[in-house]
Amino acid sequence: MKKILIVSRRLTRKNKLVNWVSEIYLELLAGRGVMPIIVPIAESTKEILNEYLSDYDGMLMMEGGDINPIHYGENYPIEELDECDPLKDEIEIACLRHAIQSNKPILGFCRGMQLINLLHGGKIHKDVHEVSNFNVIHINYENYDNYRHSIRLVDNTPLAEWYKMPELSVNSYHHQGIKVLGDGLVPMAYSEDELIEGVYNPSHRFLVGLQFHPERMYNEYEGNKLVFDSFVEAVKEQ
């Protein structure tokens, strides 16, 4: 059975560090006949990371906290960031770098898309709202799961092929976003304030990053299912 790496998130619960992964990713992968392999965030994981990287067939990157700006040449104060976890950054970047170099299928959401951009030499905004002056709200804490904003799709891209629509109304759970697009990446969608909402690398077997979450609005568009179908198909074709 093909194996998909997912690097976990961690939080402090009752004074104890806890690793976790949203169950929906596990359901969507296992339900398509591939095995999710969770890479935990722990210091000792670094000592055995090569074992994970010696036997896997693709990588899925879920949402998460802000990426340490040291990784993209900025000097933002850490205190101004949200859920910044340097150890998660280190482990996830090592896995993503290996997956890119090995031409493994890669799918990233939200933070995952931003990591894809960084590994291609790009940069991200500390907070997109500081740039757009809230012309588009990209995270609404008062209406967290039901909030939507529109994006327009770029013709002749995988996203346009999956959704077959010029525009979508998508969920939004982020305050950071692409500032400088990485080398080799092609934009697939834009929000009304011109923030990039999707990217892919046409020279890679399958490398897609989406700023929105198709898994959290799974039944709203048929294209949401095709995102996962196409990723898993690329994994199984290896």
GROMACS .gro file of N, CA and C in nm, residues 5 7 12 26-27 39 66 78 89 91 93 112 115 122 127 139 147 152 167-168 185 192 202 205 209 233:
model
   78
    5LEU      N    1   0.307   1.083   0.386
    5LEU     CA    2   0.354   1.147   0.508
    5LEU      C    3   0.269   1.269   0.540
    7VAL      N    4   0.301   1.560   0.852
    7VAL     CA    5   0.365   1.608   0.974
    7VAL      C    6   0.257   1.664   1.066
   12THR      N    7  -0.020   2.258   2.367
   12THR     CA    8  -0.010   2.225   2.509
   12THR      C    9  -0.150   2.208   2.565
   26LEU      N   10  -0.703   1.196   0.738
   26LEU     CA   11  -0.683   1.052   0.750
   26LEU      C   12  -0.796   0.977   0.680
   27GLU      N   13  -0.919   1.026   0.695
   27GLU     CA   14  -1.034   0.963   0.630
   27GLU      C   15  -1.023   0.972   0.478
   39VAL      N   16   0.406   1.190   1.097
   39VAL     CA   17   0.541   1.222   1.146
   39VAL      C   18   0.525   1.313   1.267
   66ASP      N   19   0.221   2.993   1.211
   66ASP     CA   20   0.308   3.074   1.127
   66ASP      C   21   0.448   3.013   1.117
   78ILE      N   22   0.916   3.718   1.661
   78ILE     CA   23   0.844   3.593   1.685
   78ILE      C   24   0.716   3.617   1.766
   89ASP      N   25   0.866   2.348   1.206
   89ASP     CA   26   0.925   2.404   1.084
   89ASP      C   27   1.043   2.317   1.038
   91ILE      N   28   1.126   2.002   1.101
   91ILE     CA   29   1.092   1.868   1.057
   91ILE      C   30   1.013   1.871   0.926
   93ILE      N   31   0.999   2.111   0.694
   93ILE     CA   32   1.081   2.159   0.583
   93ILE      C   33   1.175   2.050   0.535
  112GLY      N   34   0.072   2.481   0.431
  112GLY     CA   35   0.139   2.392   0.337
  112GLY      C   36   0.173   2.461   0.206
  115LEU      N   37   0.466   2.691   0.269
  115LEU     CA   38   0.593   2.617   0.275
  115LEU      C   39   0.642   2.579   0.136
  122GLY      N   40   1.052   3.158  -0.247
  122GLY     CA   41   0.960   3.270  -0.231
  122GLY      C   42   0.956   3.325  -0.090
  127ASP      N   43   0.137   3.945   0.763
  127ASP     CA   44  -0.009   3.952   0.776
  127ASP      C   45  -0.063   4.019   0.650
  139ILE      N   46  -0.948   3.576   0.736
  139ILE     CA   47  -0.986   3.491   0.849
  139ILE      C   48  -1.088   3.568   0.932
  147TYR      N   49  -1.748   3.132   0.701
  147TYR     CA   50  -1.705   3.248   0.624
  147TYR      C   51  -1.653   3.205   0.486
  152ARG      N   52  -1.087   3.390  -0.818
  152ARG     CA   53  -1.101   3.363  -0.960
  152ARG      C   54  -0.990   3.265  -1.001
  167GLU      N   55  -1.495   3.111  -1.114
  167GLU     CA   56  -1.483   3.164  -0.978
  167GLU      C   57  -1.535   3.061  -0.878
  168LEU      N   58  -1.483   3.070  -0.757
  168LEU     CA   59  -1.529   2.986  -0.647
  168LEU      C   60  -1.553   3.074  -0.525
  185LEU      N   61   0.696   2.813  -0.975
  185LEU     CA   62   0.556   2.799  -0.938
  185LEU      C   63   0.467   2.883  -1.028
  192GLU      N   64  -0.984   3.863  -0.445
  192GLU     CA   65  -1.016   3.995  -0.500
  192GLU      C   66  -0.909   4.099  -0.468
  202PRO      N   67   0.451   2.289  -1.271
  202PRO     CA   68   0.424   2.202  -1.386
  202PRO      C   69   0.538   2.107  -1.419
  205ARG      N   70   0.608   1.600  -1.072
  205ARG     CA   71   0.508   1.496  -1.095
  205ARG      C   72   0.368   1.541  -1.052
  209GLY      N   73  -0.037   2.354  -0.423
  209GLY     CA   74  -0.065   2.421  -0.296
  209GLY      C   75  -0.191   2.505  -0.308
  233GLU      N   76  -0.416   0.960  -0.715
  233GLU     CA   77  -0.386   0.895  -0.843
  233GLU      C   78  -0.237   0.911  -0.876
   0.00000   0.00000   0.00000
